[in-house]
XYZ file of C-alpha atoms in Angstrom:
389
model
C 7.016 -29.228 19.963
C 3.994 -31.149 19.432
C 1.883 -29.234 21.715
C 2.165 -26.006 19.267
C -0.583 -24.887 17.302
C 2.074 -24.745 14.218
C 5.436 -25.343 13.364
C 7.375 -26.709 10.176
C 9.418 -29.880 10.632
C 12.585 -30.791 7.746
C 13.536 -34.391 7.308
C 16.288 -35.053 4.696
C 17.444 -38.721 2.856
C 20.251 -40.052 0.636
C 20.238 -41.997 -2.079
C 22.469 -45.508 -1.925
C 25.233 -43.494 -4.654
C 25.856 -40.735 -1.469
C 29.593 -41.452 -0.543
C 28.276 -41.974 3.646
C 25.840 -44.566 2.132
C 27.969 -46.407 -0.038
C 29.995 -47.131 3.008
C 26.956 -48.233 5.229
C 26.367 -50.496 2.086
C 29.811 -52.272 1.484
C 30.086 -52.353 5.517
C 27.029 -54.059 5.597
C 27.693 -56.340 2.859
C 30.831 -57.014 4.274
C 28.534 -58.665 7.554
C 26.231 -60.360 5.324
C 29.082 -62.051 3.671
C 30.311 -63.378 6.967
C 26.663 -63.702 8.849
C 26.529 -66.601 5.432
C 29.526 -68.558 6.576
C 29.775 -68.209 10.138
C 26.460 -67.183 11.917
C 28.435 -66.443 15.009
C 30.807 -64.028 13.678
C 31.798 -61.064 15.292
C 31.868 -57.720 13.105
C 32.819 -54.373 13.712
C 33.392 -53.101 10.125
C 34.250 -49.335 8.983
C 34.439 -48.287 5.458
C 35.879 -44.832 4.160
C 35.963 -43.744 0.799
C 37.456 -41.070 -1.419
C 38.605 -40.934 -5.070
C 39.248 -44.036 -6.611
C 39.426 -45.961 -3.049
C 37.884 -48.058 -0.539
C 39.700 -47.992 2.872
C 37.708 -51.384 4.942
C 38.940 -51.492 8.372
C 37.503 -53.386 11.838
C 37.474 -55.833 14.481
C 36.474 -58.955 12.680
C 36.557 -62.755 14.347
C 35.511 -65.221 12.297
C 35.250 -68.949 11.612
C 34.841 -67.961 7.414
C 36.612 -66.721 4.403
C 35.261 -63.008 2.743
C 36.544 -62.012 -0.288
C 36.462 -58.517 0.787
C 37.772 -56.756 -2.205
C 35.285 -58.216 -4.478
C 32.825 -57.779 -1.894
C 33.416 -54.057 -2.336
C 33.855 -54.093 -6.014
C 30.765 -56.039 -6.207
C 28.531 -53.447 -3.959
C 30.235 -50.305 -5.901
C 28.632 -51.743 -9.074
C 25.533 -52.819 -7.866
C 24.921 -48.933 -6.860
C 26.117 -47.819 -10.415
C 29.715 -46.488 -10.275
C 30.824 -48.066 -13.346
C 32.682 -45.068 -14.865
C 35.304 -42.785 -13.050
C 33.394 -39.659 -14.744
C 30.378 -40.586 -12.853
C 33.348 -40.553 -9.432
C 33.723 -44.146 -8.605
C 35.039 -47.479 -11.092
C 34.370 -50.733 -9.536
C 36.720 -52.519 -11.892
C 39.755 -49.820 -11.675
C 39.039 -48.181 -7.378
C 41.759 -49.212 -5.129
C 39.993 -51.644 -2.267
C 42.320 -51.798 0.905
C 41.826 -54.038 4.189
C 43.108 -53.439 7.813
C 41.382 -56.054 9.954
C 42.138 -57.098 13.572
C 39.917 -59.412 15.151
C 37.531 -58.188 18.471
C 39.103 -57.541 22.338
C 39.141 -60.524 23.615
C 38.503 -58.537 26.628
C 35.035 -57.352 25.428
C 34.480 -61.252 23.755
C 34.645 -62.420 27.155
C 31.642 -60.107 28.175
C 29.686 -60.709 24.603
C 30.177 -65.192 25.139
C 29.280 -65.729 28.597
C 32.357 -66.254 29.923
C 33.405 -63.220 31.752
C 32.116 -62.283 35.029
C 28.126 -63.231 33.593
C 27.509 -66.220 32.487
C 25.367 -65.335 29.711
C 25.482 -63.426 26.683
C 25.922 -59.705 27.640
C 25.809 -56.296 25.757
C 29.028 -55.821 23.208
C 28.780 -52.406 24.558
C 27.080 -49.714 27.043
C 24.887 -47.475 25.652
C 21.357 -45.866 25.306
C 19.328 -47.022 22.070
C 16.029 -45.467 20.940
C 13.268 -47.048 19.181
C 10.032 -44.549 17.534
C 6.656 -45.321 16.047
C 3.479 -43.095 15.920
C 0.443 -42.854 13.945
C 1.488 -40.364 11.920
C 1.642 -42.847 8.322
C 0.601 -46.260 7.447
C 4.325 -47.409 8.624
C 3.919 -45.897 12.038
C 7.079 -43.354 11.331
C 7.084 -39.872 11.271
C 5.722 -38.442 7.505
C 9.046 -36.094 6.912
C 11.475 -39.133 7.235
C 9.106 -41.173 5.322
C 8.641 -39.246 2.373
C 12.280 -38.142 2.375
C 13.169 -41.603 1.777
C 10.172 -42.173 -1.056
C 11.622 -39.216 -2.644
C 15.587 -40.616 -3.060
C 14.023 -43.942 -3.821
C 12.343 -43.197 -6.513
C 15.538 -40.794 -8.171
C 17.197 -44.365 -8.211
C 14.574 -46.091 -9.851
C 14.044 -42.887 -12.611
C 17.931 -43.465 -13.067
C 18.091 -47.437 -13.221
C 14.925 -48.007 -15.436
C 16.072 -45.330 -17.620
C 13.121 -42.903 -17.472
C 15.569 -39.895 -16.767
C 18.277 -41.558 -19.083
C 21.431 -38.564 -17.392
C 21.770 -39.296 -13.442
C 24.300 -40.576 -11.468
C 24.411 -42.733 -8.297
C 24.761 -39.369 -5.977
C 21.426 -37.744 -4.837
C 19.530 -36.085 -1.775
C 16.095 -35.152 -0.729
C 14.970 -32.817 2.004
C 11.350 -32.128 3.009
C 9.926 -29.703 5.226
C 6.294 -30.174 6.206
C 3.948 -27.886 7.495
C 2.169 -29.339 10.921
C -1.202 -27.888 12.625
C -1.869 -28.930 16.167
C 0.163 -32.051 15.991
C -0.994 -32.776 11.991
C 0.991 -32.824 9.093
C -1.406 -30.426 6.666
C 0.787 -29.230 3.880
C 4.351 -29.686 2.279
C 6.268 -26.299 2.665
C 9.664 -27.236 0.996
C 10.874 -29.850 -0.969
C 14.529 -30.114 -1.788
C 16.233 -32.620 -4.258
C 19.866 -32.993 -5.438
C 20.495 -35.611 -8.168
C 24.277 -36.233 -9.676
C 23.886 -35.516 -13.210
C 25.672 -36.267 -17.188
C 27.700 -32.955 -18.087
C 25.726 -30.773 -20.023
C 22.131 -30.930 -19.042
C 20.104 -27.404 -18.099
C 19.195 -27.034 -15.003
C 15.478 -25.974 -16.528
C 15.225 -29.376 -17.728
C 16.860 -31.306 -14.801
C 14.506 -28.885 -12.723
C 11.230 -30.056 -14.864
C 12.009 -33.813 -15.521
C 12.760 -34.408 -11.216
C 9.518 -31.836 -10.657
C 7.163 -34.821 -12.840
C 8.941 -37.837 -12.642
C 10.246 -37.584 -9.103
C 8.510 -35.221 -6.937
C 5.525 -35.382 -8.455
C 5.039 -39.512 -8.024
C 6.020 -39.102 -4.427
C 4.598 -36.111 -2.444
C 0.819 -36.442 -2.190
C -1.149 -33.715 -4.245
C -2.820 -32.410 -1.630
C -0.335 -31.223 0.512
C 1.864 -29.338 -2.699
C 0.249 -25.736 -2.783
C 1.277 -22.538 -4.531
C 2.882 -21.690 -1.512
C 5.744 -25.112 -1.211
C 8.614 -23.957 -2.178
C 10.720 -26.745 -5.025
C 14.391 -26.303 -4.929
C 16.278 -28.476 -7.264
C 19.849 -28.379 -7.741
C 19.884 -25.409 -6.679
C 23.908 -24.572 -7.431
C 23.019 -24.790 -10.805
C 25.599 -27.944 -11.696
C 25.956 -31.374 -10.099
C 28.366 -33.057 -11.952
C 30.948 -34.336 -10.294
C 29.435 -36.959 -7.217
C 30.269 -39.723 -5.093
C 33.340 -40.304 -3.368
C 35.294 -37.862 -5.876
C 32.597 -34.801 -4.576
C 32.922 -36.057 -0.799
C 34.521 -38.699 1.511
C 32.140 -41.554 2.756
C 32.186 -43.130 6.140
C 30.263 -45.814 7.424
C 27.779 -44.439 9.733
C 27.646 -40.847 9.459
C 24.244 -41.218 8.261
C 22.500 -42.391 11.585
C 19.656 -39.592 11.681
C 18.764 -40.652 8.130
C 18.862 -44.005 9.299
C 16.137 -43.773 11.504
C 13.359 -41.142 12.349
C 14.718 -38.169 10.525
C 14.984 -35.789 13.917
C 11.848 -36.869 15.985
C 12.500 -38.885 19.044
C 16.361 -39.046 20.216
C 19.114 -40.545 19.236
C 21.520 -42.617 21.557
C 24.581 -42.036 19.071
C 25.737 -45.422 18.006
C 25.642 -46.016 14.180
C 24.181 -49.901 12.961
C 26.079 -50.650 9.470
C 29.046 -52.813 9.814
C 27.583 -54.173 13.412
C 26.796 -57.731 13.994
C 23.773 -57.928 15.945
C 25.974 -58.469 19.303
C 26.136 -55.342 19.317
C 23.465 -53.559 21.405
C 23.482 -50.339 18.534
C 22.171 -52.495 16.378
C 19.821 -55.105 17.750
C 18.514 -53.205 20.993
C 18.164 -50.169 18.208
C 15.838 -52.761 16.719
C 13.999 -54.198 19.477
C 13.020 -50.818 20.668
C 11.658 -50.416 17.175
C 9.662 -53.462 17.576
C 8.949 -52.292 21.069
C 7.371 -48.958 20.161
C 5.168 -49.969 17.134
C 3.571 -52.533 19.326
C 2.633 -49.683 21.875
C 1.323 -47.244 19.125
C -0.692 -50.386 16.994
C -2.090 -51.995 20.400
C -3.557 -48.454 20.740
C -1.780 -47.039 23.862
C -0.132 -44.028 22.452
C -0.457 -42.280 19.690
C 3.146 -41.641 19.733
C 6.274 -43.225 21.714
C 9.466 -43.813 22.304
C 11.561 -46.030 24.375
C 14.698 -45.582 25.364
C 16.822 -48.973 26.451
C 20.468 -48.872 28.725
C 22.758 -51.208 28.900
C 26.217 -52.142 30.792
C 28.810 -53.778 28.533
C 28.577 -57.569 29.495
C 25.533 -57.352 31.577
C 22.387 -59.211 29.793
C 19.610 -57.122 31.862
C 18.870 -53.445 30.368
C 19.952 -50.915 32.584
C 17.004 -48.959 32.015
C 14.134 -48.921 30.017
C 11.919 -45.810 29.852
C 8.790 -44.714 28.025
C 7.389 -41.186 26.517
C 4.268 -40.633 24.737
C 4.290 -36.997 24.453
C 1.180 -36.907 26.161
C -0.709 -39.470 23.921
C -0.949 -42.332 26.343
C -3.950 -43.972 27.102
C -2.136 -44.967 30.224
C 0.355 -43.776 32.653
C 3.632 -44.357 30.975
C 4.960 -46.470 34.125
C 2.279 -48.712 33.421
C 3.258 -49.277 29.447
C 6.786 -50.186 30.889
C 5.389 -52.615 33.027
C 3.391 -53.928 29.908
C 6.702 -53.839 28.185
C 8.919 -56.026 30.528
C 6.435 -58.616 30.776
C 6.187 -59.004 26.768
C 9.326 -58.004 25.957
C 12.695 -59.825 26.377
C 14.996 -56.965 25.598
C 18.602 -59.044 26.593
C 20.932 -59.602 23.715
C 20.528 -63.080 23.158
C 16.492 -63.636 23.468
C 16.777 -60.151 21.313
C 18.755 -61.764 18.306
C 16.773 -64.914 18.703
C 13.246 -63.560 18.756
C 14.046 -61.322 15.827
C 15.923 -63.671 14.011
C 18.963 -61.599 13.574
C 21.400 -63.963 12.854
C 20.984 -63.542 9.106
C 22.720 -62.299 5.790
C 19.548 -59.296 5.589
C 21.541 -56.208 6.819
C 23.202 -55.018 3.019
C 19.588 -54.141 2.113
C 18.949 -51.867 5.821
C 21.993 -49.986 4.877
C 20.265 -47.261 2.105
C 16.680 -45.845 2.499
C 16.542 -46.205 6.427
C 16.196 -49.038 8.987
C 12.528 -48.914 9.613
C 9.266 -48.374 8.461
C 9.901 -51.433 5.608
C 7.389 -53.681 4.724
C 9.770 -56.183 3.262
C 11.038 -59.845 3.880
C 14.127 -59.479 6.451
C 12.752 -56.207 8.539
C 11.635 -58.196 11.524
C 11.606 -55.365 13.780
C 8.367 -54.307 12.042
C 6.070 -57.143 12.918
C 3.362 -56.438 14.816
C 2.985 -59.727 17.178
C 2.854 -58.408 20.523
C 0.360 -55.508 19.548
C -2.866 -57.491 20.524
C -1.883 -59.059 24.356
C -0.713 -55.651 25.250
C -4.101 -54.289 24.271
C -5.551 -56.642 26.463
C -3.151 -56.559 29.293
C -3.613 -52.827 29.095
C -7.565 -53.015 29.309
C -8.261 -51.170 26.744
């Protein structure tokens, strides 16, 4: 795809009032709860939500007390569903729990004491990990400004400077790329829950200035990008009343919008035992490193592993023809700078932390803020060097 002279690439985002990410969010604060009493938890949580109810359901082993219902109760409100006309009452929803603690079959594998004798995977699987030069955040520019876009419809709603949304929004771009660059914006595409009785003209204006208009650089908006807003004409009724949630049905959203692959395995809920979530990570880490040292200008990596085996199965490299190097020498570069096994993962990248409630809304990378480890750029320098470059 990169290769062609032009094509147009669509990225879409949710805002945290979507049904799917109101899950990832009480899932994840469900963890962070736990992760605060007992470090060495073990969390496989699953939230589902319709009208008026939270269904929170799992594998959970744990040392510590959660107050789950007012866990949920408390993440409903923080998002803003505070009024069952808006789809969702924090103080009225039903909350129900059906927890079972993890396989002690698969705990075996996870604590060493199976048939390795160190910490293994919590699962098999194939994560991916993306970074290119593309923005300032090394992520693709559709995913990226998807994500500006939804963030800033929450924070027009919360401070009050578009005084009639709700919680439930989306935001689709589509950009325009010439041999490889991003050159103009050809869509944009915003859907923002709304107070009864608003026209659509002014709902389409007010998002066009205060939303659109903040976000999506000047330069690339021509008379040719097409602005669709609302475009059913009504977006009342939101949340969980429009449209079930589930925890991690949001997984393209949570990471790179479409480029690069996808191994399949959500992260919200997950304890960072779990090789979905912290390998996801690590290859994160893995791949900006590459791109900032300077030996790609894009890549991914792909890591394998066996459930209860420490070692990666597999680790593999693409660079879409960017490398400055043959790609069998960047994994090389990789395994001697990078210890990708659970354990040294989790340690090195300080996982073992109450940061995941804030991952779950606005996408797992790319976030220059206190908890995102994966971002750091440590290694980036001694695999310039290594690399000879």
């Amino acid at each position: 795809m990169l290769s062609r002279k032009r094509f147009l690439f669509t990225s879409e985002s949710v805002t945290e009032g979507h049904p799917d990410k109101m899950a990832d969010q009480i899932s994840d604060a469900v963890l962070d709860e736990i992760i605060r009493g007992d470090k060495h938890g073990r969390v496989a949580c699953e939230t589902v939500l319709t009208t008026g109810m939270a269904f929170v359901t799992g594998e959970i082993t744990t040392q510590t007390y959660v107050d789950i219902p007012q866990t949920v109760r408390d993440t409903i409100e923080e998002i803003g569903y505070d009024d069952p006309k808006k789809g969702m009452d924090f103080k009225t929803c039903a909350v129900i729990t059906a927890i079972d603690e993890q396989s002690p079959d698969i705990a075996q594998g996870v604590n060493g004491k199976g048939l390795h004798k160190e910490q293994g995977a919590g699962d098999q699987g194939m994560m991916f990990g993306y970074a290119c030069t593309e923005t300032r955040e090394f992520m693709p520019l559709p995913i990226m400004l998807a994500h500006k876009l939804v963030r800033r419809l929450a924070q027009v709603r919360k401070e009050g400077i578009v005084n009639y949304l709700g919680p439930d929004g989306k935001s689709q771009v589509t950009v325009d790329y010439r041999n490889g660059t991003a050159k103009r914006m050809e869509a944009v595409v915003l859907a923002a829950q709304h107070r009864d009785g608003i026209p659509h003209g002014r709902i389409k204006k007010d998002l066009k200035r205060h939303v659109i208009d903040e976000v999506i650089p000047s330069g690339m908006l021509d008379r040719d990008t097409k602005i669709f807003v609302n475009e059913t004409g009504k977006f009342v009724m939101g949340g969980p009343q429009a449209d079930t949630g589930l925890t991690g049905r949001k997984i393209i959203v949570d990471t790179y919008g479409g480029f690069g692959h996808h191994g399949g395995g959500s992260f919200s809920g997950k304890d960072p035992s779990k090789v979905d979530r912290s390998s996801s990570y690590a290859a994160r880490w893995v791949a900006k490193n590459i791109v900032a040292a300077g030996l790609a200008a894009r890549c991914e990596v792909q890591i394998a592993y066996a459930i209860g085996v420490a070692e990666p199965v597999s680790i593999n490299v693409l660079t879409y023809g960017t490398g400055l190097i043959p790609e069998d020498d960047i994994e090389t570069l990789i395994r001697k700078h990078f210890d990708l096994r659970p354990a040294p993962i989790i340690r090195q990248l300080d996982l073992l932390r109450p940061i995941y409630k804030r991952t779950a809304a606005y996408g797992h990378f790319g976030r220059d803020e206190p908890g995102f480890t994966w971002e750091k750029l440590d290694k980036a320098k001694a695999l310039k060097k290594d690399a000879g470059i």
